[in-house]
Every structure is written in C-alpha cells, then in structure tokens.
Amino acid sequence: LVIPRETQATTSSTYQNYYASRAVDGIINQQISQCSHTDELANITEAWLLINLGKVYSIKFVKFWYSKYKML
C-alpha cells in the first residue's frame, strides 16, 4: 500500500525536521531519529497523520507510537 518516496503523508504539525514523509519512507525500525513527529507545543490538543494511499482500502490495523515509545 505504501510506496516509499511516492506515498504522500501530512501531519497536523511538524517537530523540527521530523517530517510526515518519514511515516511512509519504508523504514520500520522504530528508531526515534527516523520517525515522524508532531510538534510539542503546549497548546496542541490533537495531532493527526493523513496518508494518501491513492484509493480506498479496508485497513485491518494501524500501529502508532506515542512519545517515549508508548504504543497507542
């Protein structure tokens, strides 16, 4: 479904250089330095990640890792 360097991703905000494209780059080793991050501003009440897969799919599950590697 995800094609590195082709699949488009967008986040609600970006922390430093941890761009949304890192969520779809094909690297799945979960190293914090290679992940996408939303900003850490105190006034943020929600964060989101949008991945354009190009068409509609039925997705069985998605894994998200929260700060300090806590899985949601």
PDB file of N, CA, C and O in Angstrom:
ATOM      1  N   LEU A   1       0.814  -1.204   0.000  1.00  0.00           N
ATOM      2  CA  LEU A   1       0.000   0.000   0.000  1.00  0.00           C
ATOM      3  C   LEU A   1       0.852   1.260   0.000  1.00  0.00           C
ATOM      4  O   LEU A   1       0.560   2.198  -0.708  1.00  0.00           O
ATOM      5  N   VAL A   2       1.882   1.285   0.855  1.00  0.00           N
ATOM      6  CA  VAL A   2       2.757   2.445   0.937  1.00  0.00           C
ATOM      7  C   VAL A   2       3.951   2.229   0.018  1.00  0.00           C
ATOM      8  O   VAL A   2       4.625   1.207   0.092  1.00  0.00           O
ATOM      9  N   ILE A   3       4.203   3.207  -0.848  1.00  0.00           N
ATOM     10  CA  ILE A   3       5.350   3.156  -1.749  1.00  0.00           C
ATOM     11  C   ILE A   3       6.305   4.268  -1.329  1.00  0.00           C
ATOM     12  O   ILE A   3       5.994   5.456  -1.485  1.00  0.00           O
ATOM     13  N   PRO A   4       7.478   3.906  -0.739  1.00  0.00           N
ATOM     14  CA  PRO A   4       8.432   4.930  -0.304  1.00  0.00           C
ATOM     15  C   PRO A   4       8.757   5.917  -1.418  1.00  0.00           C
ATOM     16  O   PRO A   4       8.896   5.541  -2.579  1.00  0.00           O
ATOM     17  N   ARG A   5       8.862   7.174  -1.056  1.00  0.00           N
ATOM     18  CA  ARG A   5       9.149   8.302  -1.938  1.00  0.00           C
ATOM     19  C   ARG A   5       8.019   8.623  -2.923  1.00  0.00           C
ATOM     20  O   ARG A   5       8.145   9.497  -3.738  1.00  0.00           O
ATOM     21  N   GLU A   6       6.896   7.898  -2.844  1.00  0.00           N
ATOM     22  CA  GLU A   6       5.733   8.197  -3.690  1.00  0.00           C
ATOM     23  C   GLU A   6       4.481   8.475  -2.866  1.00  0.00           C
ATOM     24  O   GLU A   6       3.715   9.366  -3.202  1.00  0.00           O
ATOM     25  N   THR A   7       4.243   7.679  -1.816  1.00  0.00           N
ATOM     26  CA  THR A   7       3.057   7.855  -0.986  1.00  0.00           C
ATOM     27  C   THR A   7       3.163   9.184  -0.245  1.00  0.00           C
ATOM     28  O   THR A   7       4.193   9.496   0.343  1.00  0.00           O
ATOM     29  N   GLN A   8       2.096   9.967  -0.274  1.00  0.00           N
ATOM     30  CA  GLN A   8       2.087  11.277   0.373  1.00  0.00           C
ATOM     31  C   GLN A   8       1.520  11.187   1.782  1.00  0.00           C
ATOM     32  O   GLN A   8       0.517  10.517   2.020  1.00  0.00           O
ATOM     33  N   ALA A   9       2.187  11.876   2.709  1.00  0.00           N
ATOM     34  CA  ALA A   9       1.731  11.933   4.097  1.00  0.00           C
ATOM     35  C   ALA A   9       1.761  13.378   4.575  1.00  0.00           C
ATOM     36  O   ALA A   9       2.619  14.167   4.150  1.00  0.00           O
ATOM     37  N   THR A  10       0.840  13.712   5.459  1.00  0.00           N
ATOM     38  CA  THR A  10       0.733  15.049   6.030  1.00  0.00           C
ATOM     39  C   THR A  10       0.434  14.900   7.516  1.00  0.00           C
ATOM     40  O   THR A  10      -0.315  14.007   7.902  1.00  0.00           O
ATOM     41  N   THR A  11       0.998  15.770   8.347  1.00  0.00           N
ATOM     42  CA  THR A  11       0.680  15.774   9.778  1.00  0.00           C
ATOM     43  C   THR A  11       0.106  17.132  10.170  1.00  0.00           C
ATOM     44  O   THR A  11       0.283  18.121   9.465  1.00  0.00           O
ATOM     45  N   SER A  12      -0.547  17.152  11.312  1.00  0.00           N
ATOM     46  CA  SER A  12      -1.164  18.381  11.810  1.00  0.00           C
ATOM     47  C   SER A  12      -0.125  19.447  12.143  1.00  0.00           C
ATOM     48  O   SER A  12      -0.411  20.639  12.102  1.00  0.00           O
ATOM     49  N   SER A  13       1.068  19.042  12.486  1.00  0.00           N
ATOM     50  CA  SER A  13       2.183  19.947  12.766  1.00  0.00           C
ATOM     51  C   SER A  13       3.466  19.131  12.629  1.00  0.00           C
ATOM     52  O   SER A  13       3.416  17.908  12.531  1.00  0.00           O
ATOM     53  N   THR A  14       4.593  19.813  12.612  1.00  0.00           N
ATOM     54  CA  THR A  14       5.876  19.113  12.457  1.00  0.00           C
ATOM     55  C   THR A  14       6.859  19.590  13.512  1.00  0.00           C
ATOM     56  O   THR A  14       7.030  20.793  13.706  1.00  0.00           O
ATOM     57  N   TYR A  15       7.487  18.663  14.190  1.00  0.00           N
ATOM     58  CA  TYR A  15       8.518  18.976  15.171  1.00  0.00           C
ATOM     59  C   TYR A  15       9.871  18.936  14.467  1.00  0.00           C
ATOM     60  O   TYR A  15      10.250  17.923  13.882  1.00  0.00           O
ATOM     61  N   GLN A  16      10.580  20.068  14.510  1.00  0.00           N
ATOM     62  CA  GLN A  16      11.899  20.231  13.888  1.00  0.00           C
ATOM     63  C   GLN A  16      11.897  19.664  12.467  1.00  0.00           C
ATOM     64  O   GLN A  16      11.125  20.113  11.635  1.00  0.00           O
ATOM     65  N   ASN A  17      12.751  18.697  12.165  1.00  0.00           N
ATOM     66  CA  ASN A  17      12.812  18.145  10.803  1.00  0.00           C
ATOM     67  C   ASN A  17      12.238  16.726  10.733  1.00  0.00           C
ATOM     68  O   ASN A  17      12.572  15.954   9.845  1.00  0.00           O
ATOM     69  N   TYR A  18      11.342  16.386  11.646  1.00  0.00           N
ATOM     70  CA  TYR A  18      10.722  15.060  11.672  1.00  0.00           C
ATOM     71  C   TYR A  18       9.450  15.077  10.812  1.00  0.00           C
ATOM     72  O   TYR A  18       8.339  14.994  11.306  1.00  0.00           O
ATOM     73  N   TYR A  19       9.628  15.171   9.520  1.00  0.00           N
ATOM     74  CA  TYR A  19       8.544  15.366   8.563  1.00  0.00           C
ATOM     75  C   TYR A  19       7.614  14.166   8.441  1.00  0.00           C
ATOM     76  O   TYR A  19       8.002  13.027   8.707  1.00  0.00           O
ATOM     77  N   ALA A  20       6.402  14.427   7.973  1.00  0.00           N
ATOM     78  CA  ALA A  20       5.402  13.373   7.779  1.00  0.00           C
ATOM     79  C   ALA A  20       5.894  12.300   6.812  1.00  0.00           C
ATOM     80  O   ALA A  20       5.548  11.133   6.945  1.00  0.00           O
ATOM     81  N   SER A  21       6.714  12.671   5.868  1.00  0.00           N
ATOM     82  CA  SER A  21       7.215  11.701   4.885  1.00  0.00           C
ATOM     83  C   SER A  21       7.976  10.556   5.540  1.00  0.00           C
ATOM     84  O   SER A  21       8.076   9.462   4.981  1.00  0.00           O
ATOM     85  N   ARG A  22       8.489  10.772   6.740  1.00  0.00           N
ATOM     86  CA  ARG A  22       9.178   9.696   7.455  1.00  0.00           C
ATOM     87  C   ARG A  22       8.227   8.576   7.863  1.00  0.00           C
ATOM     88  O   ARG A  22       8.651   7.454   8.099  1.00  0.00           O
ATOM     89  N   ALA A  23       6.935   8.864   7.916  1.00  0.00           N
ATOM     90  CA  ALA A  23       5.951   7.836   8.277  1.00  0.00           C
ATOM     91  C   ALA A  23       5.720   6.844   7.137  1.00  0.00           C
ATOM     92  O   ALA A  23       5.178   5.764   7.351  1.00  0.00           O
ATOM     93  N   VAL A  24       6.139   7.213   5.937  1.00  0.00           N
ATOM     94  CA  VAL A  24       5.908   6.365   4.762  1.00  0.00           C
ATOM     95  C   VAL A  24       7.191   6.114   3.969  1.00  0.00           C
ATOM     96  O   VAL A  24       7.155   5.830   2.784  1.00  0.00           O
ATOM     97  N   ASP A  25       8.337   6.200   4.635  1.00  0.00           N
ATOM     98  CA  ASP A  25       9.617   6.044   3.927  1.00  0.00           C
ATOM     99  C   ASP A  25      10.094   4.600   3.835  1.00  0.00           C
ATOM    100  O   ASP A  25      11.146   4.313   3.268  1.00  0.00           O
ATOM    101  N   GLY A  26       9.334   3.674   4.409  1.00  0.00           N
ATOM    102  CA  GLY A  26       9.703   2.264   4.347  1.00  0.00           C
ATOM    103  C   GLY A  26      10.608   1.805   5.479  1.00  0.00           C
ATOM    104  O   GLY A  26      10.851   0.621   5.648  1.00  0.00           O
ATOM    105  N   ILE A  27      11.109   2.735   6.281  1.00  0.00           N
ATOM    106  CA  ILE A  27      11.954   2.381   7.431  1.00  0.00           C
ATOM    107  C   ILE A  27      11.039   2.073   8.603  1.00  0.00           C
ATOM    108  O   ILE A  27      10.291   2.933   9.062  1.00  0.00           O
ATOM    109  N   ILE A  28      11.086   0.855   9.101  1.00  0.00           N
ATOM    110  CA  ILE A  28      10.147   0.446  10.160  1.00  0.00           C
ATOM    111  C   ILE A  28      10.865   0.021  11.444  1.00  0.00           C
ATOM    112  O   ILE A  28      10.302  -0.658  12.272  1.00  0.00           O
ATOM    113  N   ASN A  29      12.109   0.457  11.621  1.00  0.00           N
ATOM    114  CA  ASN A  29      12.882   0.018  12.790  1.00  0.00           C
ATOM    115  C   ASN A  29      12.539   0.772  14.069  1.00  0.00           C
ATOM    116  O   ASN A  29      13.066   0.487  15.115  1.00  0.00           O
ATOM    117  N   GLN A  30      11.679   1.757  14.018  1.00  0.00           N
ATOM    118  CA  GLN A  30      11.177   2.499  15.175  1.00  0.00           C
ATOM    119  C   GLN A  30      12.243   3.299  15.912  1.00  0.00           C
ATOM    120  O   GLN A  30      12.066   3.655  17.079  1.00  0.00           O
ATOM    121  N   GLN A  31      13.346   3.610  15.261  1.00  0.00           N
ATOM    122  CA  GLN A  31      14.338   4.495  15.870  1.00  0.00           C
ATOM    123  C   GLN A  31      13.759   5.902  15.912  1.00  0.00           C
ATOM    124  O   GLN A  31      13.310   6.421  14.894  1.00  0.00           O
ATOM    125  N   ILE A  32      13.774   6.516  17.066  1.00  0.00           N
ATOM    126  CA  ILE A  32      13.146   7.818  17.255  1.00  0.00           C
ATOM    127  C   ILE A  32      13.698   8.855  16.273  1.00  0.00           C
ATOM    128  O   ILE A  32      12.988   9.725  15.811  1.00  0.00           O
ATOM    129  N   SER A  33      14.965   8.742  15.892  1.00  0.00           N
ATOM    130  CA  SER A  33      15.588   9.704  14.977  1.00  0.00           C
ATOM    131  C   SER A  33      15.103   9.542  13.543  1.00  0.00           C
ATOM    132  O   SER A  33      15.377  10.390  12.706  1.00  0.00           O
ATOM    133  N   GLN A  34      14.372   8.475  13.242  1.00  0.00           N
ATOM    134  CA  GLN A  34      13.910   8.224  11.880  1.00  0.00           C
ATOM    135  C   GLN A  34      12.388   8.267  11.760  1.00  0.00           C
ATOM    136  O   GLN A  34      11.833   7.860  10.751  1.00  0.00           O
ATOM    137  N   CYS A  35      11.719   8.769  12.783  1.00  0.00           N
ATOM    138  CA  CYS A  35      10.261   8.794  12.802  1.00  0.00           C
ATOM    139  C   CYS A  35       9.718  10.173  12.453  1.00  0.00           C
ATOM    140  O   CYS A  35      10.436  11.160  12.445  1.00  0.00           O
ATOM    141  N   SER A  36       8.434  10.228  12.205  1.00  0.00           N
ATOM    142  CA  SER A  36       7.710  11.477  12.042  1.00  0.00           C
ATOM    143  C   SER A  36       7.231  11.922  13.423  1.00  0.00           C
ATOM    144  O   SER A  36       6.850  11.088  14.244  1.00  0.00           O
ATOM    145  N   HIS A  37       7.275  13.225  13.678  1.00  0.00           N
ATOM    146  CA  HIS A  37       6.829  13.750  14.979  1.00  0.00           C
ATOM    147  C   HIS A  37       5.977  14.992  14.759  1.00  0.00           C
ATOM    148  O   HIS A  37       6.326  15.841  13.958  1.00  0.00           O
ATOM    149  N   THR A  38       4.882  15.081  15.496  1.00  0.00           N
ATOM    150  CA  THR A  38       4.148  16.335  15.522  1.00  0.00           C
ATOM    151  C   THR A  38       4.818  17.243  16.536  1.00  0.00           C
ATOM    152  O   THR A  38       5.626  16.808  17.356  1.00  0.00           O
ATOM    153  N   ASP A  39       4.489  18.518  16.476  1.00  0.00           N
ATOM    154  CA  ASP A  39       5.133  19.488  17.363  1.00  0.00           C
ATOM    155  C   ASP A  39       4.747  19.230  18.810  1.00  0.00           C
ATOM    156  O   ASP A  39       3.776  18.543  19.101  1.00  0.00           O
ATOM    157  N   GLU A  40       5.515  19.776  19.728  1.00  0.00           N
ATOM    158  CA  GLU A  40       5.287  19.553  21.150  1.00  0.00           C
ATOM    159  C   GLU A  40       4.789  20.801  21.870  1.00  0.00           C
ATOM    160  O   GLU A  40       4.924  20.913  23.076  1.00  0.00           O
ATOM    161  N   LEU A  41       4.193  21.721  21.155  1.00  0.00           N
ATOM    162  CA  LEU A  41       3.687  22.938  21.766  1.00  0.00           C
ATOM    163  C   LEU A  41       2.589  22.639  22.775  1.00  0.00           C
ATOM    164  O   LEU A  41       1.761  21.754  22.569  1.00  0.00           O
ATOM    165  N   ALA A  42       2.555  23.370  23.857  1.00  0.00           N
ATOM    166  CA  ALA A  42       1.614  23.122  24.949  1.00  0.00           C
ATOM    167  C   ALA A  42       0.157  23.321  24.545  1.00  0.00           C
ATOM    168  O   ALA A  42      -0.733  22.701  25.104  1.00  0.00           O
ATOM    169  N   ASN A  43      -0.101  24.174  23.551  1.00  0.00           N
ATOM    170  CA  ASN A  43      -1.490  24.465  23.180  1.00  0.00           C
ATOM    171  C   ASN A  43      -2.065  23.475  22.163  1.00  0.00           C
ATOM    172  O   ASN A  43      -3.212  23.615  21.750  1.00  0.00           O
ATOM    173  N   ILE A  44      -1.336  22.451  21.778  1.00  0.00           N
ATOM    174  CA  ILE A  44      -1.850  21.459  20.841  1.00  0.00           C
ATOM    175  C   ILE A  44      -2.757  20.483  21.593  1.00  0.00           C
ATOM    176  O   ILE A  44      -2.349  19.871  22.572  1.00  0.00           O
ATOM    177  N   THR A  45      -3.989  20.365  21.144  1.00  0.00           N
ATOM    178  CA  THR A  45      -4.939  19.472  21.813  1.00  0.00           C
ATOM    179  C   THR A  45      -5.196  18.188  21.032  1.00  0.00           C
ATOM    180  O   THR A  45      -5.804  17.264  21.550  1.00  0.00           O
ATOM    181  N   GLU A  46      -4.785  18.156  19.781  1.00  0.00           N
ATOM    182  CA  GLU A  46      -4.902  16.940  18.996  1.00  0.00           C
ATOM    183  C   GLU A  46      -3.805  16.907  17.941  1.00  0.00           C
ATOM    184  O   GLU A  46      -3.275  17.941  17.550  1.00  0.00           O
ATOM    185  N   ALA A  47      -3.475  15.730  17.526  1.00  0.00           N
ATOM    186  CA  ALA A  47      -2.489  15.552  16.466  1.00  0.00           C
ATOM    187  C   ALA A  47      -3.031  14.516  15.493  1.00  0.00           C
ATOM    188  O   ALA A  47      -3.739  13.591  15.902  1.00  0.00           O
ATOM    189  N   TRP A  48      -2.732  14.676  14.208  1.00  0.00           N
ATOM    190  CA  TRP A  48      -3.215  13.722  13.235  1.00  0.00           C
ATOM    191  C   TRP A  48      -2.174  13.468  12.151  1.00  0.00           C
ATOM    192  O   TRP A  48      -1.275  14.259  11.927  1.00  0.00           O
ATOM    193  N   LEU A  49      -2.334  12.339  11.523  1.00  0.00           N
ATOM    194  CA  LEU A  49      -1.489  11.911  10.408  1.00  0.00           C
ATOM    195  C   LEU A  49      -2.411  11.472   9.286  1.00  0.00           C
ATOM    196  O   LEU A  49      -3.307  10.652   9.491  1.00  0.00           O
ATOM    197  N   LEU A  50      -2.232  12.035   8.101  1.00  0.00           N
ATOM    198  CA  LEU A  50      -3.016  11.689   6.930  1.00  0.00           C
ATOM    199  C   LEU A  50      -2.087  11.045   5.913  1.00  0.00           C
ATOM    200  O   LEU A  50      -1.068  11.630   5.549  1.00  0.00           O
ATOM    201  N   ILE A  51      -2.417   9.829   5.483  1.00  0.00           N
ATOM    202  CA  ILE A  51      -1.634   9.138   4.469  1.00  0.00           C
ATOM    203  C   ILE A  51      -2.542   8.885   3.276  1.00  0.00           C
ATOM    204  O   ILE A  51      -3.585   8.257   3.399  1.00  0.00           O
ATOM    205  N   ASN A  52      -2.129   9.389   2.113  1.00  0.00           N
ATOM    206  CA  ASN A  52      -2.899   9.214   0.889  1.00  0.00           C
ATOM    207  C   ASN A  52      -2.441   7.934   0.201  1.00  0.00           C
ATOM    208  O   ASN A  52      -1.356   7.878  -0.365  1.00  0.00           O
ATOM    209  N   LEU A  53      -3.252   6.905   0.244  1.00  0.00           N
ATOM    210  CA  LEU A  53      -2.920   5.617  -0.371  1.00  0.00           C
ATOM    211  C   LEU A  53      -3.354   5.544  -1.833  1.00  0.00           C
ATOM    212  O   LEU A  53      -3.142   4.534  -2.495  1.00  0.00           O
ATOM    213  N   GLY A  54      -3.954   6.603  -2.343  1.00  0.00           N
ATOM    214  CA  GLY A  54      -4.309   6.664  -3.744  1.00  0.00           C
ATOM    215  C   GLY A  54      -5.679   6.111  -4.084  1.00  0.00           C
ATOM    216  O   GLY A  54      -6.238   6.422  -5.125  1.00  0.00           O
ATOM    217  N   LYS A  55      -6.213   5.249  -3.247  1.00  0.00           N
ATOM    218  CA  LYS A  55      -7.569   4.737  -3.418  1.00  0.00           C
ATOM    219  C   LYS A  55      -8.061   4.223  -2.070  1.00  0.00           C
ATOM    220  O   LYS A  55      -7.320   4.233  -1.090  1.00  0.00           O
ATOM    221  N   VAL A  56      -9.293   3.780  -2.017  1.00  0.00           N
ATOM    222  CA  VAL A  56      -9.896   3.314  -0.772  1.00  0.00           C
ATOM    223  C   VAL A  56      -9.499   1.858  -0.509  1.00  0.00           C
ATOM    224  O   VAL A  56      -9.567   1.018  -1.404  1.00  0.00           O
ATOM    225  N   TYR A  57      -9.037   1.602   0.724  1.00  0.00           N
ATOM    226  CA  TYR A  57      -8.686   0.252   1.160  1.00  0.00           C
ATOM    227  C   TYR A  57      -9.409  -0.049   2.464  1.00  0.00           C
ATOM    228  O   TYR A  57      -9.730   0.860   3.227  1.00  0.00           O
ATOM    229  N   SER A  58      -9.589  -1.302   2.756  1.00  0.00           N
ATOM    230  CA  SER A  58     -10.075  -1.742   4.067  1.00  0.00           C
ATOM    231  C   SER A  58      -8.823  -2.080   4.883  1.00  0.00           C
ATOM    232  O   SER A  58      -8.111  -3.024   4.568  1.00  0.00           O
ATOM    233  N   ILE A  59      -8.562  -1.313   5.921  1.00  0.00           N
ATOM    234  CA  ILE A  59      -7.355  -1.473   6.734  1.00  0.00           C
ATOM    235  C   ILE A  59      -7.701  -2.257   7.990  1.00  0.00           C
ATOM    236  O   ILE A  59      -8.619  -1.898   8.728  1.00  0.00           O
ATOM    237  N   LYS A  60      -6.956  -3.303   8.269  1.00  0.00           N
ATOM    238  CA  LYS A  60      -7.220  -4.143   9.435  1.00  0.00           C
ATOM    239  C   LYS A  60      -6.686  -3.516  10.722  1.00  0.00           C
ATOM    240  O   LYS A  60      -7.346  -3.524  11.748  1.00  0.00           O
ATOM    241  N   PHE A  61      -5.465  -2.988  10.706  1.00  0.00           N
ATOM    242  CA  PHE A  61      -4.935  -2.317  11.889  1.00  0.00           C
ATOM    243  C   PHE A  61      -3.818  -1.356  11.503  1.00  0.00           C
ATOM    244  O   PHE A  61      -3.229  -1.475  10.443  1.00  0.00           O
ATOM    245  N   VAL A  62      -3.569  -0.406  12.391  1.00  0.00           N
ATOM    246  CA  VAL A  62      -2.502   0.582  12.239  1.00  0.00           C
ATOM    247  C   VAL A  62      -1.827   0.716  13.589  1.00  0.00           C
ATOM    248  O   VAL A  62      -2.494   0.777  14.617  1.00  0.00           O
ATOM    249  N   LYS A  63      -0.500   0.752  13.619  1.00  0.00           N
ATOM    250  CA  LYS A  63       0.236   0.959  14.871  1.00  0.00           C
ATOM    251  C   LYS A  63       0.756   2.386  14.934  1.00  0.00           C
ATOM    252  O   LYS A  63       1.326   2.891  13.984  1.00  0.00           O
ATOM    253  N   PHE A  64       0.531   3.020  16.071  1.00  0.00           N
ATOM    254  CA  PHE A  64       1.079   4.345  16.346  1.00  0.00           C
ATOM    255  C   PHE A  64       1.902   4.263  17.617  1.00  0.00           C
ATOM    256  O   PHE A  64       1.513   3.587  18.571  1.00  0.00           O
ATOM    257  N   TRP A  65       3.010   4.952  17.653  1.00  0.00           N
ATOM    258  CA  TRP A  65       3.850   5.023  18.846  1.00  0.00           C
ATOM    259  C   TRP A  65       3.817   6.443  19.335  1.00  0.00           C
ATOM    260  O   TRP A  65       4.037   7.392  18.585  1.00  0.00           O
ATOM    261  N   TYR A  66       3.511   6.598  20.604  1.00  0.00           N
ATOM    262  CA  TYR A  66       3.449   7.904  21.246  1.00  0.00           C
ATOM    263  C   TYR A  66       4.829   8.227  21.821  1.00  0.00           C
ATOM    264  O   TYR A  66       5.688   7.381  21.896  1.00  0.00           O
ATOM    265  N   SER A  67       5.025   9.482  22.241  1.00  0.00           N
ATOM    266  CA  SER A  67       6.317   9.878  22.797  1.00  0.00           C
ATOM    267  C   SER A  67       6.776   8.920  23.898  1.00  0.00           C
ATOM    268  O   SER A  67       5.964   8.341  24.610  1.00  0.00           O
ATOM    269  N   LYS A  68       8.050   8.734  23.987  1.00  0.00           N
ATOM    270  CA  LYS A  68       8.686   7.819  24.931  1.00  0.00           C
ATOM    271  C   LYS A  68       8.293   6.371  24.627  1.00  0.00           C
ATOM    272  O   LYS A  68       8.245   5.525  25.502  1.00  0.00           O
ATOM    273  N   TYR A  69       7.984   6.100  23.343  1.00  0.00           N
ATOM    274  CA  TYR A  69       7.710   4.759  22.837  1.00  0.00           C
ATOM    275  C   TYR A  69       6.502   4.078  23.473  1.00  0.00           C
ATOM    276  O   TYR A  69       6.438   2.880  23.589  1.00  0.00           O
ATOM    277  N   LYS A  70       5.520   4.826  23.876  1.00  0.00           N
ATOM    278  CA  LYS A  70       4.288   4.236  24.396  1.00  0.00           C
ATOM    279  C   LYS A  70       3.358   3.977  23.232  1.00  0.00           C
ATOM    280  O   LYS A  70       2.997   4.889  22.508  1.00  0.00           O
ATOM    281  N   MET A  71       2.943   2.760  23.030  1.00  0.00           N
ATOM    282  CA  MET A  71       2.081   2.441  21.926  1.00  0.00           C
ATOM    283  C   MET A  71       0.634   2.774  22.255  1.00  0.00           C
ATOM    284  O   MET A  71       0.160   2.472  23.339  1.00  0.00           O
ATOM    285  N   LEU A  72      -0.057   3.398  21.303  1.00  0.00           N
ATOM    286  CA  LEU A  72      -1.478   3.730  21.466  1.00  0.00           C
ATOM    287  C   LEU A  72      -2.316   2.640  20.871  1.00  0.00           C
ATOM    288  O   LEU A  72      -1.974   1.995  19.944  1.00  0.00           O
TER     289      LEU A  72
END
